[in-house]
Amino acid sequence: MNRSRIQTSLLIVIATCVWAPTLSAVDIVTRRSDNAKIRGSIERSDQTQIVVKRTNGEEEVIPVSNIKRVEFDGEPQTLNQARTNEASGAHETALEKLREIRTSYNGSNAALKADIDFLIARVLGSMALVDATKADEAIKALGDFRSSNKDNFRYLEATLLQASLHAKKQETDAGKTLLAELQQCAVKGFQLQAGVELGRLLLNAGDAAGAQAAFEDVVSKSQGDESAAGAMFDGMLGRAMCLKQQNQLDPCIQALDDVISQAPETETRILAEAWLRKGDCLRLQSEAKAALMAYLHVDVLYPGESLQHAEALARLAELWKPTGHEDRAIEAAAKLTERYPNSEWAKQGTGG
């Protein structure tokens, strides 16, 4: 390229940088129901909603039960990396980054500081659902966040996760207390999620009929409400598990297929759970190859859902060898031990 062409190219680059329109810095709230990104300025928020003022002056109200992600104007760049790490299941990496950000951040955005505290607590909670040794630390982090942020848009989500951890530890009374609080809250989506958790408690206690009634109530009340779609699919999963507990495996598989076909791809936890439980039913029907395929869906499509992924890996390690793939059984067992060394599945050995 001759000198004149080089000069012309440089002038074009400079002109583009000088006169190209600049994008205003904005807050971004991603909706859970449709993955849409609402851009603008967070005008206000409370325990029930976030209100975003768009650049055209219109206000968009997002119920807290329909919030997937919140990004703040001026936040550290590594914060979005930490969110991505969390979503992919790399919780140790996410936790390390979040703690570094919280320590080094010296800005004045109190909402951002509170959200970093919540994200740290949520990552600890996700880890504790797989690794029981982290449960006490996670419960404390969630409890501390709730005590200091009672009007925060993350409060109800923190309450639900803490209730799940108490249930995981079989601290039923503590879990029920938090769920009762959620059932009295002003957000329908979280009222229904509390109903789902209570249904699970009943199911774990062997009360399939009571659990089924709880799940049916959730599904019925969530119909047509996009902000309660997560609760609806969880209720559908719960109904399927009631059928499984009553050894109605074919109807259970059909119910799980309904969840798989209807839930959007953004509902990764729900889809991972549905494929996992479908694998369980097929395994109980001695359909080893079909069960393998179901568990593989979790491993390949939803490895970021740690709780379901650890269990799926244990089942894959159990089932690959009888189908003539010992190498894949070894690979699944190694992945389980490497990624989830303190999980109940790794501790009890594959096939537990």
Short mmCIF file of C-alpha atoms in Angstrom, two decimals:
data_model
loop_
_atom_site.label_atom_id
_atom_site.label_comp_id
_atom_site.label_asym_id
_atom_site.label_seq_id
_atom_site.Cartn_x
_atom_site.Cartn_y
_atom_site.Cartn_z
CA MET A 1 0.00 0.00 0.00
CA ASN A 2 1.47 3.41 -1.01
CA ARG A 3 1.85 6.41 1.31
CA SER A 4 -1.26 8.23 0.07
CA ARG A 5 -3.45 5.19 0.65
CA ILE A 6 -2.05 4.76 4.14
CA GLN A 7 -2.75 8.41 4.93
CA THR A 8 -6.29 8.10 3.57
CA SER A 9 -6.93 5.02 5.71
CA LEU A 10 -5.65 6.77 8.81
CA LEU A 11 -7.89 9.78 8.13
CA ILE A 12 -10.92 7.47 7.87
CA VAL A 13 -10.07 5.80 11.19
CA ILE A 14 -9.57 9.16 12.91
CA ALA A 15 -12.80 10.56 11.47
CA THR A 16 -14.70 7.47 12.61
CA CYS A 17 -13.37 7.85 16.15
CA VAL A 18 -14.12 11.58 16.28
CA TRP A 19 -17.53 11.74 14.65
CA ALA A 20 -19.00 8.29 15.33
CA PRO A 21 -21.99 8.52 17.68
CA THR A 22 -21.14 7.64 21.26
CA LEU A 23 -23.23 5.29 23.32
CA SER A 24 -24.45 6.64 26.63
CA ALA A 25 -23.47 4.65 29.67
CA VAL A 26 -26.52 2.82 30.97
CA ASP A 27 -27.81 0.36 33.50
CA ILE A 28 -29.06 -2.90 32.00
CA VAL A 29 -31.70 -5.20 33.45
CA THR A 30 -32.21 -8.54 31.69
CA ARG A 31 -35.67 -10.06 32.00
CA ARG A 32 -35.92 -13.74 32.85
CA SER A 33 -39.06 -14.42 30.81
CA ASP A 34 -37.73 -13.42 27.40
CA ASN A 35 -34.03 -12.60 27.93
CA ALA A 36 -34.72 -9.02 26.77
CA LYS A 37 -32.23 -6.36 27.93
CA ILE A 38 -33.89 -3.22 29.30
CA ARG A 39 -31.41 -0.35 28.93
CA GLY A 40 -31.61 3.00 30.64
CA SER A 41 -31.20 4.38 34.14
CA ILE A 42 -32.41 2.56 37.23
CA GLU A 43 -34.66 5.23 38.68
CA ARG A 44 -35.71 3.32 41.77
CA SER A 45 -36.00 -0.18 43.15
CA ASP A 46 -37.39 -1.93 46.18
CA GLN A 47 -38.16 -5.42 47.42
CA THR A 48 -40.77 -5.89 44.68
CA GLN A 49 -39.46 -4.28 41.49
CA ILE A 50 -36.88 -2.34 39.52
CA VAL A 51 -37.95 0.69 37.51
CA VAL A 52 -35.77 1.57 34.52
CA LYS A 53 -36.11 4.92 32.73
CA ARG A 54 -35.35 4.38 29.06
CA THR A 55 -33.57 6.96 26.93
CA ASN A 56 -36.92 7.99 25.42
CA GLY A 57 -38.19 8.89 28.88
CA GLU A 58 -40.54 5.93 29.27
CA GLU A 59 -40.38 3.86 32.44
CA GLU A 60 -40.20 0.07 32.39
CA VAL A 61 -41.22 -1.82 35.52
CA ILE A 62 -39.63 -5.25 36.02
CA PRO A 63 -40.96 -7.39 38.91
CA VAL A 64 -38.13 -8.95 40.90
CA SER A 65 -39.40 -12.44 40.04
CA ASN A 66 -38.69 -11.64 36.37
CA ILE A 67 -35.11 -10.41 36.81
CA LYS A 68 -32.32 -12.51 35.36
CA ARG A 69 -29.36 -10.12 35.51
CA VAL A 70 -28.64 -6.54 36.53
CA GLU A 71 -25.64 -4.59 35.20
CA PHE A 72 -24.76 -1.17 36.60
CA ASP A 73 -23.40 1.85 34.80
CA GLY A 74 -19.72 2.27 35.73
CA GLU A 75 -19.31 -1.16 37.30
CA PRO A 76 -15.87 -2.84 37.18
CA GLN A 77 -15.32 -4.74 33.94
CA THR A 78 -14.40 -7.92 35.79
CA LEU A 79 -17.85 -8.03 37.39
CA ASN A 80 -19.48 -9.23 34.18
CA GLN A 81 -16.72 -11.84 33.88
CA ALA A 82 -17.61 -13.05 37.37
CA ARG A 83 -21.30 -13.26 36.39
CA THR A 84 -20.34 -15.32 33.36
CA ASN A 85 -18.20 -17.60 35.52
CA GLU A 86 -21.14 -18.09 37.88
CA ALA A 87 -23.52 -18.89 35.02
CA SER A 88 -21.10 -21.47 33.58
CA GLY A 89 -20.71 -23.22 36.93
CA ALA A 90 -17.16 -21.98 37.60
CA HIS A 91 -18.13 -20.94 41.10
CA GLU A 92 -14.66 -20.92 42.67
CA THR A 93 -13.44 -18.53 39.97
CA ALA A 94 -16.55 -16.37 40.28
CA LEU A 95 -16.22 -16.20 44.06
CA GLU A 96 -12.55 -15.20 43.87
CA LYS A 97 -13.29 -12.41 41.38
CA LEU A 98 -16.30 -11.13 43.31
CA ARG A 99 -14.34 -10.93 46.55
CA GLU A 100 -11.51 -9.09 44.80
CA ILE A 101 -14.00 -6.63 43.29
CA ARG A 102 -15.71 -6.04 46.63
CA THR A 103 -12.37 -5.36 48.32
CA SER A 104 -11.00 -3.03 45.64
CA TYR A 105 -14.18 -1.13 44.67
CA ASN A 106 -14.03 2.40 46.05
CA GLY A 107 -16.91 3.94 44.15
CA SER A 108 -19.98 5.55 45.67
CA ASN A 109 -22.71 3.34 44.16
CA ALA A 110 -24.31 1.76 47.23
CA ALA A 111 -26.65 -0.35 45.08
CA LEU A 112 -23.67 -1.84 43.26
CA LYS A 113 -21.90 -2.64 46.52
CA ALA A 114 -25.02 -4.38 47.85
CA ASP A 115 -25.37 -6.37 44.64
CA ILE A 116 -21.78 -7.59 44.85
CA ASP A 117 -22.50 -8.74 48.41
CA PHE A 118 -25.56 -10.58 47.14
CA LEU A 119 -23.67 -12.21 44.27
CA ILE A 120 -21.02 -13.46 46.71
CA ALA A 121 -23.76 -14.93 48.90
CA ARG A 122 -25.55 -16.48 45.92
CA VAL A 123 -22.39 -18.13 44.61
CA LEU A 124 -21.71 -19.51 48.09
CA GLY A 125 -25.30 -20.76 48.19
CA SER A 126 -24.98 -22.51 44.83
CA MET A 127 -21.77 -24.14 45.99
CA ALA A 128 -23.39 -25.22 49.25
CA LEU A 129 -26.23 -26.99 47.46
CA VAL A 130 -23.57 -29.31 46.05
CA ASP A 131 -21.00 -29.20 48.86
CA ALA A 132 -22.64 -29.37 52.30
CA THR A 133 -19.44 -28.20 54.02
CA LYS A 134 -20.11 -24.70 52.69
CA ALA A 135 -23.70 -24.50 53.92
CA ASP A 136 -23.06 -22.63 57.17
CA GLU A 137 -20.90 -20.00 55.43
CA ALA A 138 -23.53 -19.53 52.73
CA ILE A 139 -26.41 -19.26 55.21
CA LYS A 140 -24.50 -16.63 57.17
CA ALA A 141 -23.70 -14.62 54.02
CA LEU A 142 -27.32 -14.73 52.90
CA GLY A 143 -28.58 -13.88 56.38
CA ASP A 144 -26.17 -10.94 56.65
CA PHE A 145 -27.28 -9.64 53.26
CA ARG A 146 -30.96 -9.92 54.20
CA SER A 147 -30.42 -8.14 57.51
CA SER A 148 -28.70 -5.19 55.83
CA ASN A 149 -30.83 -4.96 52.70
CA LYS A 150 -34.47 -5.54 53.62
CA ASP A 151 -35.76 -3.27 50.83
CA ASN A 152 -33.33 -4.51 48.20
CA PHE A 153 -34.59 -6.07 44.95
CA ARG A 154 -32.49 -9.15 45.77
CA TYR A 155 -34.03 -9.68 49.21
CA LEU A 156 -36.66 -12.23 48.19
CA GLU A 157 -34.24 -14.22 46.05
CA ALA A 158 -31.81 -14.36 48.97
CA THR A 159 -34.62 -15.52 51.27
CA LEU A 160 -35.63 -18.32 48.90
CA LEU A 161 -32.05 -19.56 48.52
CA GLN A 162 -31.49 -19.49 52.27
CA ALA A 163 -34.68 -21.50 52.77
CA SER A 164 -33.41 -24.08 50.27
CA LEU A 165 -30.14 -24.39 52.16
CA HIS A 166 -31.95 -24.94 55.47
CA ALA A 167 -34.01 -27.65 53.76
CA LYS A 168 -30.82 -29.20 52.40
CA LYS A 169 -29.48 -29.35 55.96
CA GLN A 170 -32.82 -30.80 57.12
CA GLU A 171 -33.40 -27.72 59.25
CA THR A 172 -37.08 -27.88 58.44
CA ASP A 173 -38.36 -25.32 60.93
CA ALA A 174 -35.90 -22.65 59.82
CA GLY A 175 -36.77 -23.33 56.20
CA LYS A 176 -40.52 -23.16 56.84
CA THR A 177 -40.14 -19.84 58.67
CA LEU A 178 -38.47 -18.24 55.65
CA LEU A 179 -40.99 -19.77 53.26
CA ALA A 180 -43.86 -18.45 55.35
CA GLU A 181 -42.31 -14.97 55.02
CA LEU A 182 -42.17 -15.38 51.26
CA GLN A 183 -45.77 -16.50 51.09
CA GLN A 184 -46.74 -13.20 52.72
CA CYS A 185 -44.62 -11.07 50.37
CA ALA A 186 -46.10 -8.78 47.71
CA VAL A 187 -44.52 -10.54 44.70
CA LYS A 188 -46.62 -13.31 43.23
CA GLY A 189 -43.68 -15.10 41.62
CA PHE A 190 -41.93 -15.54 44.97
CA GLN A 191 -45.16 -16.44 46.76
CA LEU A 192 -45.49 -19.30 44.30
CA GLN A 193 -41.83 -20.30 44.57
CA ALA A 194 -42.38 -20.62 48.30
CA GLY A 195 -45.29 -22.94 47.49
CA VAL A 196 -42.96 -25.02 45.34
CA GLU A 197 -40.44 -25.35 48.17
CA LEU A 198 -43.16 -26.31 50.64
CA GLY A 199 -44.34 -28.95 48.17
CA ARG A 200 -40.81 -30.32 48.04
CA LEU A 201 -40.66 -30.49 51.81
CA LEU A 202 -43.90 -32.49 51.84
CA LEU A 203 -42.63 -34.78 49.11
CA ASN A 204 -39.39 -35.43 50.98
CA ALA A 205 -41.47 -36.26 54.03
CA GLY A 206 -43.35 -38.88 52.03
CA ASP A 207 -46.61 -36.95 51.70
CA ALA A 208 -47.07 -37.30 47.93
CA ALA A 209 -50.76 -36.32 48.06
CA GLY A 210 -50.10 -33.14 50.03
CA ALA A 211 -47.15 -32.29 47.80
CA GLN A 212 -49.23 -32.81 44.66
CA ALA A 213 -51.89 -30.45 45.95
CA ALA A 214 -49.22 -27.81 46.65
CA PHE A 215 -47.70 -28.16 43.18
CA GLU A 216 -51.12 -28.10 41.49
CA ASP A 217 -51.92 -24.88 43.31
CA VAL A 218 -48.71 -23.28 42.07
CA VAL A 219 -49.29 -24.34 38.45
CA SER A 220 -52.87 -23.11 38.52
CA LYS A 221 -52.06 -19.71 40.01
CA SER A 222 -49.09 -19.08 37.71
CA GLN A 223 -50.98 -19.59 34.44
CA GLY A 224 -50.68 -16.60 32.09
CA ASP A 225 -48.25 -14.67 34.30
CA GLU A 226 -44.84 -14.38 32.63
CA SER A 227 -43.23 -13.16 35.85
CA ALA A 228 -44.29 -16.43 37.52
CA ALA A 229 -43.24 -18.73 34.67
CA GLY A 230 -40.31 -20.13 36.65
CA ALA A 231 -42.63 -21.14 39.48
CA MET A 232 -45.01 -22.74 37.00
CA PHE A 233 -42.33 -24.96 35.51
CA ASP A 234 -41.04 -25.82 38.99
CA GLY A 235 -44.60 -26.78 39.91
CA MET A 236 -44.81 -28.98 36.82
CA LEU A 237 -41.55 -30.65 37.83
CA GLY A 238 -42.94 -31.19 41.31
CA ARG A 239 -46.07 -32.87 39.93
CA ALA A 240 -43.85 -35.19 37.91
CA MET A 241 -41.85 -36.12 41.01
CA CYS A 242 -45.07 -36.99 42.84
CA LEU A 243 -45.85 -39.44 40.03
CA LYS A 244 -42.36 -40.92 40.29
CA GLN A 245 -42.69 -41.39 44.05
CA GLN A 246 -45.90 -43.33 43.38
CA ASN A 247 -44.02 -45.46 40.81
CA GLN A 248 -46.07 -44.07 37.90
CA LEU A 249 -43.02 -43.87 35.66
CA ASP A 250 -44.62 -43.52 32.23
CA PRO A 251 -46.88 -40.63 33.31
CA CYS A 252 -43.89 -39.09 35.06
CA ILE A 253 -41.80 -39.22 31.86
CA GLN A 254 -44.66 -37.63 29.93
CA ALA A 255 -44.93 -34.87 32.51
CA LEU A 256 -41.18 -34.26 32.29
CA ASP A 257 -41.36 -34.17 28.50
CA ASP A 258 -44.02 -31.45 28.86
CA VAL A 259 -41.58 -29.37 30.89
CA ILE A 260 -38.76 -29.98 28.39
CA SER A 261 -40.92 -28.98 25.45
CA GLN A 262 -42.48 -25.91 27.06
CA ALA A 263 -39.71 -24.33 29.14
CA PRO A 264 -37.59 -21.76 27.27
CA GLU A 265 -33.87 -22.39 26.90
CA THR A 266 -33.20 -19.59 29.37
CA GLU A 267 -34.60 -21.81 32.16
CA THR A 268 -31.42 -23.86 32.36
CA ARG A 269 -31.88 -25.11 35.93
CA ILE A 270 -35.39 -26.34 35.23
CA LEU A 271 -34.38 -28.05 31.99
CA ALA A 272 -31.38 -29.69 33.63
CA GLU A 273 -33.60 -31.00 36.42
CA ALA A 274 -36.18 -32.31 33.94
CA TRP A 275 -33.59 -34.24 31.91
CA LEU A 276 -32.00 -35.57 35.09
CA ARG A 277 -35.29 -36.91 36.46
CA LYS A 278 -36.23 -38.35 33.06
CA GLY A 279 -32.94 -40.26 33.19
CA ASP A 280 -33.86 -41.56 36.64
CA CYS A 281 -37.21 -42.88 35.39
CA LEU A 282 -35.66 -44.54 32.35
CA ARG A 283 -32.97 -46.10 34.53
CA LEU A 284 -35.66 -47.54 36.81
CA GLN A 285 -37.32 -49.00 33.70
CA SER A 286 -33.98 -50.66 32.78
CA GLU A 287 -33.71 -48.46 29.68
CA ALA A 288 -29.98 -47.90 30.15
CA LYS A 289 -29.19 -46.37 26.77
CA ALA A 290 -32.14 -43.99 26.87
CA ALA A 291 -31.20 -43.00 30.42
CA LEU A 292 -27.64 -42.31 29.25
CA MET A 293 -28.92 -39.95 26.61
CA ALA A 294 -31.02 -38.10 29.16
CA TYR A 295 -28.08 -37.67 31.55
CA LEU A 296 -25.87 -36.61 28.64
CA HIS A 297 -28.23 -33.72 27.99
CA VAL A 298 -27.33 -32.39 31.44
CA ASP A 299 -23.59 -32.90 30.96
CA VAL A 300 -23.45 -31.36 27.48
CA LEU A 301 -26.09 -28.63 27.62
CA TYR A 302 -26.26 -27.58 31.28
CA PRO A 303 -22.85 -28.07 32.96
CA GLY A 304 -23.31 -24.71 34.66
CA GLU A 305 -26.11 -26.16 36.82
CA SER A 306 -23.78 -27.68 39.37
CA LEU A 307 -26.33 -29.49 41.52
CA GLN A 308 -27.83 -31.38 38.59
CA HIS A 309 -24.51 -31.76 36.76
CA ALA A 310 -22.80 -33.55 39.65
CA GLU A 311 -25.62 -36.08 39.90
CA ALA A 312 -25.71 -36.60 36.13
CA LEU A 313 -21.97 -37.30 36.05
CA ALA A 314 -22.39 -39.92 38.79
CA ARG A 315 -25.11 -41.63 36.77
CA LEU A 316 -23.05 -41.50 33.58
CA ALA A 317 -20.11 -43.10 35.36
CA GLU A 318 -22.47 -45.82 36.54
CA LEU A 319 -24.10 -46.51 33.17
CA TRP A 320 -21.33 -46.15 30.59
CA LYS A 321 -19.41 -49.27 31.59
CA PRO A 322 -22.29 -51.80 31.13
CA THR A 323 -22.84 -50.42 27.63
CA GLY A 324 -19.25 -51.19 26.65
CA HIS A 325 -17.73 -47.73 27.15
CA GLU A 326 -15.49 -48.11 30.19
CA ASP A 327 -13.33 -45.21 28.98
CA ARG A 328 -16.30 -42.87 29.13
CA ALA A 329 -17.24 -44.17 32.57
CA ILE A 330 -13.72 -43.35 33.77
CA GLU A 331 -13.92 -39.91 32.14
CA ALA A 332 -17.26 -39.10 33.81
CA ALA A 333 -16.00 -40.25 37.21
CA ALA A 334 -12.84 -38.18 36.83
CA LYS A 335 -14.85 -35.09 35.89
CA LEU A 336 -17.10 -35.62 38.92
CA THR A 337 -14.13 -35.89 41.27
CA GLU A 338 -12.35 -32.92 39.73
CA ARG A 339 -15.29 -30.50 39.59
CA TYR A 340 -17.30 -31.59 42.63
CA PRO A 341 -14.88 -33.31 45.03
CA ASN A 342 -16.97 -32.56 48.11
CA SER A 343 -20.36 -33.39 46.60
CA GLU A 344 -22.39 -36.25 48.03
CA TRP A 345 -22.04 -38.01 44.67
CA ALA A 346 -18.25 -37.93 44.67
CA LYS A 347 -18.06 -38.92 48.33
CA GLN A 348 -20.32 -41.96 48.04
CA GLY A 349 -18.76 -43.13 44.80
CA THR A 350 -20.37 -43.38 41.40
CA GLY A 351 -23.61 -45.22 41.14
CA GLY A 352 -24.76 -44.04 44.59
#
